[in-house]
Each structure stands twice: as structure tokens, then as C-alpha cells.
């Protein structure tokens, strides 16, 4: 039971990340490869606040969302000027720079040593120690994220995003300042990633820079593409498959060294096959 | 300051490596117009083939190295034929090609890790290269070869571009693939050759890295990123641009950390990238 | 989406759920008969894998001996080996599995300090006993009530090295090159403090990412300030190129390292560049019997401690049972004298090993030997 809850928690965290990234890639057409870094910003904010001040969970969540919004606002000002593969490239750069900050800002982040001893969530006085109770928290936050995403996607704001994805120049002709839209959705996406980060930090109770490197961003992207672009259901599906896969592989009995590499081989293979034969993903509505 | 000659030498070495990566990357980019991220793992592949041939099969280096270079070229050629060409025929967008190349990167890196383990290893195990010094800067024999090779390749490429049919066809395709087809150039075949040559150059890079620092399956991505930065700084798709950008990057990185802590090296590289993308996206050599 | 897609999707989901469910049935709770399972975490691949594999071999040897002698009150000891890869993230996942799936009462590990730090918190909250056979970072002292180690804290090692370098080697101006990690930072801090107290000067302190393999930048800066010796705190993977690069850059001063240098792979690969390098390592008396059975791996750093940890834990479990709270309390009272890593293994109130003896090894012709 405890193990199922563990899987459920990991799934919820990645599902939030996949959904947040899909808003950028699937609905707005921005190939962002820095979601893991934003995930990290949320996680580190939560970690620092937890270990230095011992705040309650929702206080920490609030601040970590704020931090995510600030970081995404500043970097978004830069990023939103680009599109297509240049956007991807600059977002790679963003990921690298943020990781560098995690690794070198020793006084706050403890550098490569990471931060440990993060407290499990403290909600109005009760501490969520068991996996099962944490899972409930995680699922609730996932549900909230989904609702907000659905709202965004179905709104007129969401329609503008899709037009930007399909033909940015047309909509600029009509007087829409696309830069502002791209910036705003980036901030929403980052806020959600911060939620995932806070959950992650409070659950694993230990974080370090390596959890948020470029390869992780690629992993999240793979989930989105696999499940299907521009489909919230797709992101859930993609997260489910890619989270279950390593767990399943673990039990197949590959020696531990090989199992980890087999994961990456399979992700890579999925990416290639999907690009060749089904670029819209399993249930997606849009091809890259 | 006594440290300057050594830093200059370090810059030249770094610049040469980045230039080698950039050559291949630019060749492929100018003909296919997409960011081929699998280029990074071809670098590693070349190094490991030589490792396998010389260490496990105990073949002479004189045979292992050429075979390694050809194998790398072959890998790139293969990827083009089974992944990128079919995608281009379907008129897939650049982003699809980029993601596919990412997938190829991940798969090949995983396979190399499984076959050779993640352990760091070196092509020059147990020996250090002969060292020379000039003006209180030290460098090794391998590094001298590296710099000379880079320059030779630059010369070779520029001659080939002007004088050979392949070179002219390449230029035609980079200018406009449709027109090149109309004039009768078999673009698929030529692009195949370009992939082979570009990937062979990547293989050479990996082999040098193997001798100079060492080999590790995960070394491909950082090298590739630096090569891409060099290309963008110098001028994407331009051989001379890549060469120039590589040295600009090498010098900026190494001189930059005299004052700043060495850990910020990568941040310097990406800051330069972002600055260029904002202010001069076509690179130094504006084409 | 059309019906075919829907069917595919559902099939995939159902298969996935079945697979996970089946795997869960396979891994059941620890029963009260059958083998007693404990966990192991150490780098079986990646950085320091050589050391990790030796420790594994030592524990396998101990397990074999224990089971041949009747096991733990008739039940065999079984160790579940998990790869920590000397990184926090991997080790913390491995620990999660051992604690939540295999439900082991004891984890022998991690090896690298970064591994142990990453899961100590989780183990403490889950009340799983952790006995590290190699982690030396000073920060682990306060990791928790359930966290123990039979390997000394680097508080001793850093001070010992500072003293030896200043007093015995007579070097007063030293540069420090260190891997940014729990281990590297830990020793570096202790060393710098003691060295300055003795009257020495630290002319440069250059850190590098644990994953770096090109240390030429740091070495260039170190060379520029003319130190008399470089205190180089690196694991295997970075030390090999680092040592070679130091020589290639013309840095011909002595190199002095920490216990991670007690890995034969480094000196084999570094070749002539490693000649004359020195390092501190914990003194382990060893026994003839142990040396014969282990062969070449006998003296590799951490293996003796790993061997002793396995024996020690099984002695405790024989006496007290497998309830973790009992094991924890008993460990604080244990005095183990049949070890090969030390005359006496005893834990202080923090779970740290009491006492530490270090020796200096020097590298000659690609092999490390004790400096007499």
C-alpha cells in the first residue's frame, strides 16, 4: 500500500509538470526545454523555507509559487522574443544557467551537497508522515492544476495561445501583443512547476542540483510528446506511462546499472518512433 | 601576470575542440536547417570505437583511429538515412527533427553506457603525453596535434568548398534546396555525404578528447552545446563562422574565469549565447 | 480520438496496472521465517565503483561466513544490493525502495557521504537503522538517532593531514583542490581551519564539480600562486585526469590526497604522473584469514569496515531480534572486538565511530604502499 502511494505521489508530481509543459508546447507551440529548472526553483524555495523557518505547507507553497512567477517573469521577458528552435535553444541555456546557480550559490542552496532534512508537510498543525496521506495532498493539487489548465485552455486567452502556435504573424497583424501572451502563459506554467517542486521537496526531504538538469527537462518533454500535445488527458497518460516504466523495469530484474540506462534507451526510442509515426502523441490534437 | 600565456594556451585548446564540433554541426545545419542534437553522441561514439578497437581488440592505433573516424561517419550517415531523411520527406517541422535527434542521442548514449559502463576511461591510460613549454605555458603533444588538425581541416574544407563538385553542390543546397533539386542535384545523396563527413569530424573530436582528457558516455551533451554556441556566435551554418566563434568562446571562457570562480564557466558560455541571440542572432559573420 | 486509439490507450493502462500489481505481489512483507533481509547501498557503477564493488565483495564474504555458521538463529542472512552511484538522487531512490518495498530493518550504506546524507532523513523518519561503512563527512554526525557509522568522521582526517603536511613535510603554503561534495567540502573545511591554526597559509582553494574531468582551469590558477603542495581531495574519476593534467601543466610539487585515493584504479591509470603522491587512509589491522579470503580486494578502502558492519549487525540481530528500535538501542551499547577494520568498534552518542587511526600511503611505481 505504502509503495502504491509512493508511485501515486511520483505520478502526481510529474503529471503536474507534464500538464504545465503542455500548456507551453502543445497549446502555445513554444518548445520549452527548461521545465526541470523551474521545477527546481519551486523545490529549492520550498527546501530553504522549510529548513530555515519551518513554515506550514501552504505558506511555503505560496512563496514558492511567487518565486516561480518572479523567475519566469524575468527569464520570460527574454525568452518570449523567440520562437521555434531558437526558443528551444535559449530555454536550454536558461536551464543550464539556473542549474549553475543551484550549484554555486552555496550560502543559500548548499551547492552540490544539496539540502536535506526538509520537513514533511505541516498542514494546520498536522504532519503528513505517511505516504498515503501525502498522496491525498498530491492528488488534490494535481486536480486543482488540471482545473486551472482546463479553464485556461477553454478561455479566450487559450484561443489566442493556439493561434500563436498555429500562425503567430497573423495574430500580430490583428494587433495582439503576442509577447505578453507568451510571457503570461510561461508564468502560469512556472507557477504550476513550483507546486510540483514544493511537493517533491516535502516528499523526498532531500534535493540536489542533479535532479533538475537538462536531461530531466527532456524527460518531461518526452512525457508531453508521448501522451499527446494539446491534450491534458494526454499529459496524464504520458506521465503515467513514463513513471510506471522504470518501476516495472526495476522488477524485471535487470542489474541496477543496466536498468537505469535501459530507461533512457527506451525513452529515446519512444521519441524517435513517435516523431516518425505518430507526432501527435497517443491522444494528442496537435503535431509539432 | 604570469598566468596569461597558460590561459591563452588553454583558450586555444578549448577553441580547437569547439571548432571541430562546430564544423560538423554547421555542415549538417546548413544543408538540412535543423539542430541535429545527435551530433553530440557521435562525438562520444567515435572515441569509444577507437577505445574498443585498440583496447579490447588490441589493434594498432594506426588502424583503430581511421576505423573510428569512419565508424563515426557511418553512424551519422545511418541516422540520416533511417530517421532524418524519412522525416524530411514527410515535410516534418524542425522541431520534430530536433526531438527525433534528441531521441537518437538518448538511445545511443544509453547503449554506450551499457556496453562500456559509465566509468570514466582514457585512450591514453597509464601514460602522459610528452609535454612542451613556451613562455611559461605548458601543453602536450596531443594538444599540438589537436590544434594543427583543426587548422588543417579548416583549410581542407575551404578548398573542398571552392574546388570540388561536392563542395559546390553543398553550397547550392545550403542556399536553397528546392532550386538545387531543380538544377538536377541529387540532394538526398549529397546530404548523405555531408552527414558522413560532418559525423566523421565529430568522431575526430571524440578521439582527441579521449586522448587528451578521457572518455565518458555523458560527455557528449556539454561538448555539443559548446559547439552550438560557437556556431551561433560565429554565424550559424558557416564553416568560417564556427571556427571564429569557437575561439571567441574559448577565450571568453578561460579569460573570464581568471577573476570569477571557475565554476561559472558554463554560465559564461550561455550568457554569451543569449547576448548574441538578442543582439546579433546571425552571428559575427553575418551572411 | 477514434475508437482504435481509445482501445490502445486502455490496453496500455490496464497492462501497466497489472504489471505493477504483479510485481507488488512478488515482493511481499518480511516474514518471520525465511531469510532475514537487509539492504546495501554503495556505488556499483559510476564514481568510486571500484571501491563499491570491493565493499560488496567483503559483505558477500561476511554473509557467506555468517550463513555457514548457522545464520542468525537459524535464519539465513540475505543482502539486497542497490546501486547508489555515489550520487544523492540515485541513493535516495534506492533507499526509498529498500525502506518501503523490501522493508529492511537495516541498511548498510551509503559509501559516499553524499549517498548517506541523501537518505538519512528518510531512514530516520521511517525508523530504519543505517550503518554506513564508509561515509566520513562530519555533517553525518548529526544525521539522526538511527544513523551509525563504523568509519571515522573526517574531523579526524582533515586535522591529521594538516598536522602531517605542516609538521612532518614542512610545507607552509598549500593550495587546496577539492571535489564539491559532502566529503570534499567536509574535509576541506576541517583541513583549512587546522592548517591555519598551525600557522600555515592556504594560498588557493579551488573547487570543482564532482562530475568534472577537466581540471586544467583550476590547476592553472593554483600554479599561478606558487604553492608548496596541493591538497587534492578527489574521487577516482576526477583524480585520474587531475593528476595527469597537473603534471602536463608543469605543476611539479607534491600532491597529497584523502582516503578516496586508496583505489588501485587511480594509480594504474595515472601512470608515472602519480609517482610520489601521498594520502591519508584509515589504518585497518586486518587478519590473515580475511586477507586470504578477500585476495586483492582485502585492503581496498572501506572493504574491511563493510565486512565488519555485516558481522556486527548480524551479531546484534542474533542477540536482540529484528525490531529496529531494539537494534538501534543495542548498537549504542555494542563493543565489537572481532573486527578486521579496528581493534574495537564502539559508537558514541551520535552514532559515530569512537577513535580513528590514520596512516600515510605513498605511491611508488603505480602502487600505493604504507610510508614507514
PDB file of C-alpha atoms in Angstrom, chain A residues 128-277:
ATOM      1  CA  UNK A 128       1.758  14.275   6.926  1.00  0.00           C
ATOM      2  CA  UNK A 129       4.216  11.490   7.553  1.00  0.00           C
ATOM      3  CA  UNK A 130       2.651   8.527   5.833  1.00  0.00           C
ATOM      4  CA  UNK A 131       2.826   8.050   2.100  1.00  0.00           C
ATOM      5  CA  UNK A 132      -0.920   7.595   1.913  1.00  0.00           C
ATOM      6  CA  UNK A 133      -1.736  10.965   3.409  1.00  0.00           C
ATOM      7  CA  UNK A 134       0.852  12.678   1.228  1.00  0.00           C
ATOM      8  CA  UNK A 135      -0.707  11.043  -1.797  1.00  0.00           C
ATOM      9  CA  UNK A 136      -4.056  12.614  -0.963  1.00  0.00           C
ATOM     10  CA  UNK A 137      -2.395  16.028  -0.834  1.00  0.00           C
ATOM     11  CA  UNK A 138      -0.616  15.417  -4.119  1.00  0.00           C
ATOM     12  CA  UNK A 139      -3.743  14.253  -5.933  1.00  0.00           C
ATOM     13  CA  UNK A 140      -5.691  17.263  -4.715  1.00  0.00           C
ATOM     14  CA  UNK A 141      -3.037  19.619  -6.029  1.00  0.00           C
ATOM     15  CA  UNK A 142      -2.994  17.738  -9.320  1.00  0.00           C
ATOM     16  CA  UNK A 143      -6.742  18.099  -9.615  1.00  0.00           C
ATOM     17  CA  UNK A 144      -6.519  21.831  -8.940  1.00  0.00           C
ATOM     18  CA  UNK A 145      -3.804  22.173 -11.578  1.00  0.00           C
ATOM     19  CA  UNK A 146      -5.946  20.308 -14.088  1.00  0.00           C
ATOM     20  CA  UNK A 147      -8.947  22.502 -13.403  1.00  0.00           C
ATOM     21  CA  UNK A 148      -6.937  25.668 -13.848  1.00  0.00           C
ATOM     22  CA  UNK A 149      -5.388  24.324 -17.037  1.00  0.00           C
ATOM     23  CA  UNK A 150      -8.765  23.384 -18.421  1.00  0.00           C
ATOM     24  CA  UNK A 151     -10.019  26.852 -17.646  1.00  0.00           C
ATOM     25  CA  UNK A 152      -7.054  28.482 -19.369  1.00  0.00           C
ATOM     26  CA  UNK A 153      -7.334  26.274 -22.414  1.00  0.00           C
ATOM     27  CA  UNK A 154     -11.052  26.804 -22.923  1.00  0.00           C
ATOM     28  CA  UNK A 155     -10.945  30.548 -22.372  1.00  0.00           C
ATOM     29  CA  UNK A 156     -10.440  33.229 -24.990  1.00  0.00           C
ATOM     30  CA  UNK A 157      -6.907  33.561 -23.660  1.00  0.00           C
ATOM     31  CA  UNK A 158      -6.405  29.931 -24.578  1.00  0.00           C
ATOM     32  CA  UNK A 159      -7.716  30.559 -28.080  1.00  0.00           C
ATOM     33  CA  UNK A 160      -5.161  33.303 -28.579  1.00  0.00           C
ATOM     34  CA  UNK A 161      -2.438  30.904 -27.467  1.00  0.00           C
ATOM     35  CA  UNK A 162      -3.472  28.336 -30.032  1.00  0.00           C
ATOM     36  CA  UNK A 163      -3.457  30.957 -32.757  1.00  0.00           C
ATOM     37  CA  UNK A 164       0.043  31.981 -31.727  1.00  0.00           C
ATOM     38  CA  UNK A 165       1.007  28.361 -32.077  1.00  0.00           C
ATOM     39  CA  UNK A 166      -0.526  27.974 -35.495  1.00  0.00           C
ATOM     40  CA  UNK A 167       0.431  31.305 -37.002  1.00  0.00           C
ATOM     41  CA  UNK A 168       1.972  33.948 -34.821  1.00  0.00           C
ATOM     42  CA  UNK A 169       2.302  36.552 -37.515  1.00  0.00           C
ATOM     43  CA  UNK A 170      -1.373  36.576 -38.440  1.00  0.00           C
ATOM     44  CA  UNK A 171      -2.466  37.385 -34.956  1.00  0.00           C
ATOM     45  CA  UNK A 172       0.137  40.099 -34.614  1.00  0.00           C
ATOM     46  CA  UNK A 173      -1.368  41.745 -37.666  1.00  0.00           C
ATOM     47  CA  UNK A 174      -4.592  41.999 -35.710  1.00  0.00           C
ATOM     48  CA  UNK A 175      -2.837  43.966 -33.015  1.00  0.00           C
ATOM     49  CA  UNK A 176      -2.291  41.277 -30.394  1.00  0.00           C
ATOM     50  CA  UNK A 177       0.935  41.722 -28.460  1.00  0.00           C
ATOM     51  CA  UNK A 178       1.981  38.111 -28.657  1.00  0.00           C
ATOM     52  CA  UNK A 179       4.971  38.691 -26.415  1.00  0.00           C
ATOM     53  CA  UNK A 180       2.684  39.411 -23.470  1.00  0.00           C
ATOM     54  CA  UNK A 181       0.663  36.271 -24.049  1.00  0.00           C
ATOM     55  CA  UNK A 182       3.753  34.113 -24.308  1.00  0.00           C
ATOM     56  CA  UNK A 183       5.123  35.676 -21.152  1.00  0.00           C
ATOM     57  CA  UNK A 184       1.909  35.172 -19.237  1.00  0.00           C
ATOM     58  CA  UNK A 185       1.482  31.513 -20.097  1.00  0.00           C
ATOM     59  CA  UNK A 186       5.136  30.961 -19.240  1.00  0.00           C
ATOM     60  CA  UNK A 187       4.480  32.387 -15.795  1.00  0.00           C
ATOM     61  CA  UNK A 188       1.415  30.196 -15.277  1.00  0.00           C
ATOM     62  CA  UNK A 189       3.405  27.170 -16.353  1.00  0.00           C
ATOM     63  CA  UNK A 190       6.218  28.087 -13.958  1.00  0.00           C
ATOM     64  CA  UNK A 191       3.791  28.573 -11.068  1.00  0.00           C
ATOM     65  CA  UNK A 192       2.498  25.044 -11.612  1.00  0.00           C
ATOM     66  CA  UNK A 193       6.030  23.702 -11.825  1.00  0.00           C
ATOM     67  CA  UNK A 194       6.688  25.355  -8.465  1.00  0.00           C
ATOM     68  CA  UNK A 195       3.765  23.473  -6.973  1.00  0.00           C
ATOM     69  CA  UNK A 196       5.279  20.239  -8.221  1.00  0.00           C
ATOM     70  CA  UNK A 197       8.634  21.338  -6.815  1.00  0.00           C
ATOM     71  CA  UNK A 198       7.193  22.021  -3.385  1.00  0.00           C
ATOM     72  CA  UNK A 199       5.544  18.609  -3.334  1.00  0.00           C
ATOM     73  CA  UNK A 200       8.769  16.964  -4.415  1.00  0.00           C
ATOM     74  CA  UNK A 201      10.930  18.676  -1.805  1.00  0.00           C
ATOM     75  CA  UNK A 202       8.500  17.897   1.011  1.00  0.00           C
ATOM     76  CA  UNK A 203       8.225  14.288  -0.026  1.00  0.00           C
ATOM     77  CA  UNK A 204      11.788  13.217  -0.770  1.00  0.00           C
ATOM     78  CA  UNK A 205      13.085  15.509   2.033  1.00  0.00           C
ATOM     79  CA  UNK A 206      16.337  15.916   0.120  1.00  0.00           C
ATOM     80  CA  UNK A 207      17.101  17.845  -3.056  1.00  0.00           C
ATOM     81  CA  UNK A 208      20.228  18.477  -5.051  1.00  0.00           C
ATOM     82  CA  UNK A 209      21.006  20.212  -8.339  1.00  0.00           C
ATOM     83  CA  UNK A 210      21.277  16.979 -10.325  1.00  0.00           C
ATOM     84  CA  UNK A 211      17.554  16.343 -10.006  1.00  0.00           C
ATOM     85  CA  UNK A 212      16.818  19.339 -12.217  1.00  0.00           C
ATOM     86  CA  UNK A 213      19.316  19.109 -15.053  1.00  0.00           C
ATOM     87  CA  UNK A 214      18.640  19.323 -18.777  1.00  0.00           C
ATOM     88  CA  UNK A 215      18.108  15.588 -19.103  1.00  0.00           C
ATOM     89  CA  UNK A 216      15.172  15.868 -16.702  1.00  0.00           C
ATOM     90  CA  UNK A 217      13.639  18.628 -18.820  1.00  0.00           C
ATOM     91  CA  UNK A 218      13.949  16.313 -21.784  1.00  0.00           C
ATOM     92  CA  UNK A 219      12.234  13.596 -19.771  1.00  0.00           C
ATOM     93  CA  UNK A 220       9.283  15.869 -19.007  1.00  0.00           C
ATOM     94  CA  UNK A 221       9.133  16.868 -22.671  1.00  0.00           C
ATOM     95  CA  UNK A 222       9.082  13.206 -23.632  1.00  0.00           C
ATOM     96  CA  UNK A 223       6.058  12.687 -21.380  1.00  0.00           C
ATOM     97  CA  UNK A 224       4.206  15.514 -23.053  1.00  0.00           C
ATOM     98  CA  UNK A 225       5.031  14.377 -26.559  1.00  0.00           C
ATOM     99  CA  UNK A 226       4.275  10.749 -25.798  1.00  0.00           C
ATOM    100  CA  UNK A 227       0.921  11.457 -24.252  1.00  0.00           C
ATOM    101  CA  UNK A 228      -0.058  13.948 -26.861  1.00  0.00           C
ATOM    102  CA  UNK A 229       0.381  17.625 -27.441  1.00  0.00           C
ATOM    103  CA  UNK A 230      -2.508  19.930 -26.677  1.00  0.00           C
ATOM    104  CA  UNK A 231      -4.279  17.297 -24.679  1.00  0.00           C
ATOM    105  CA  UNK A 232      -4.470  17.466 -20.894  1.00  0.00           C
ATOM    106  CA  UNK A 233      -5.558  13.847 -20.779  1.00  0.00           C
ATOM    107  CA  UNK A 234      -2.514  13.085 -22.884  1.00  0.00           C
ATOM    108  CA  UNK A 235      -0.174  14.596 -20.330  1.00  0.00           C
ATOM    109  CA  UNK A 236      -1.673  12.448 -17.608  1.00  0.00           C
ATOM    110  CA  UNK A 237      -1.253   9.404 -19.807  1.00  0.00           C
ATOM    111  CA  UNK A 238       2.312  10.288 -20.734  1.00  0.00           C
ATOM    112  CA  UNK A 239       3.214  10.831 -17.091  1.00  0.00           C
ATOM    113  CA  UNK A 240       1.608   7.536 -16.123  1.00  0.00           C
ATOM    114  CA  UNK A 241       3.473   5.513 -18.716  1.00  0.00           C
ATOM    115  CA  UNK A 242       6.861   7.104 -18.169  1.00  0.00           C
ATOM    116  CA  UNK A 243       6.632   6.902 -14.376  1.00  0.00           C
ATOM    117  CA  UNK A 244       5.486   3.283 -14.359  1.00  0.00           C
ATOM    118  CA  UNK A 245       8.098   2.182 -16.865  1.00  0.00           C
ATOM    119  CA  UNK A 246      11.201   2.451 -14.654  1.00  0.00           C
ATOM    120  CA  UNK A 247       9.346   0.877 -11.748  1.00  0.00           C
ATOM    121  CA  UNK A 248       8.370  -2.019 -13.945  1.00  0.00           C
ATOM    122  CA  UNK A 249      11.889  -2.321 -15.308  1.00  0.00           C
ATOM    123  CA  UNK A 250      13.233  -2.391 -11.781  1.00  0.00           C
ATOM    124  CA  UNK A 251      11.326  -5.561 -11.149  1.00  0.00           C
ATOM    125  CA  UNK A 252      12.159  -7.245 -14.433  1.00  0.00           C
ATOM    126  CA  UNK A 253      15.465  -7.928 -12.844  1.00  0.00           C
ATOM    127  CA  UNK A 254      17.943  -6.082 -14.949  1.00  0.00           C
ATOM    128  CA  UNK A 255      21.030  -5.426 -12.910  1.00  0.00           C
ATOM    129  CA  UNK A 256      20.702  -1.918 -11.449  1.00  0.00           C
ATOM    130  CA  UNK A 257      23.334  -0.417 -13.716  1.00  0.00           C
ATOM    131  CA  UNK A 258      21.639  -1.624 -16.848  1.00  0.00           C
ATOM    132  CA  UNK A 259      18.113  -0.790 -15.709  1.00  0.00           C
ATOM    133  CA  UNK A 260      18.820   2.922 -15.472  1.00  0.00           C
ATOM    134  CA  UNK A 261      20.320   3.003 -18.939  1.00  0.00           C
ATOM    135  CA  UNK A 262      17.537   0.881 -20.415  1.00  0.00           C
ATOM    136  CA  UNK A 263      15.116   3.584 -19.267  1.00  0.00           C
ATOM    137  CA  UNK A 264      16.903   6.236 -21.263  1.00  0.00           C
ATOM    138  CA  UNK A 265      17.226   3.928 -24.240  1.00  0.00           C
ATOM    139  CA  UNK A 266      13.508   3.291 -24.177  1.00  0.00           C
ATOM    140  CA  UNK A 267      12.612   6.980 -23.756  1.00  0.00           C
ATOM    141  CA  UNK A 268      14.845   7.820 -26.682  1.00  0.00           C
ATOM    142  CA  UNK A 269      13.340   5.071 -28.763  1.00  0.00           C
ATOM    143  CA  UNK A 270       9.830   6.291 -27.938  1.00  0.00           C
ATOM    144  CA  UNK A 271      10.759   9.798 -29.005  1.00  0.00           C
ATOM    145  CA  UNK A 272      12.152   8.617 -32.327  1.00  0.00           C
ATOM    146  CA  UNK A 273       9.257   6.274 -33.080  1.00  0.00           C
ATOM    147  CA  UNK A 274       6.633   8.808 -32.141  1.00  0.00           C
ATOM    148  CA  UNK A 275       8.254  11.507 -34.248  1.00  0.00           C
ATOM    149  CA  UNK A 276       8.377   9.145 -37.193  1.00  0.00           C
ATOM    150  CA  UNK A 277       4.967   7.560 -36.948  1.00  0.00           C
TER     151      UNK A 277
END
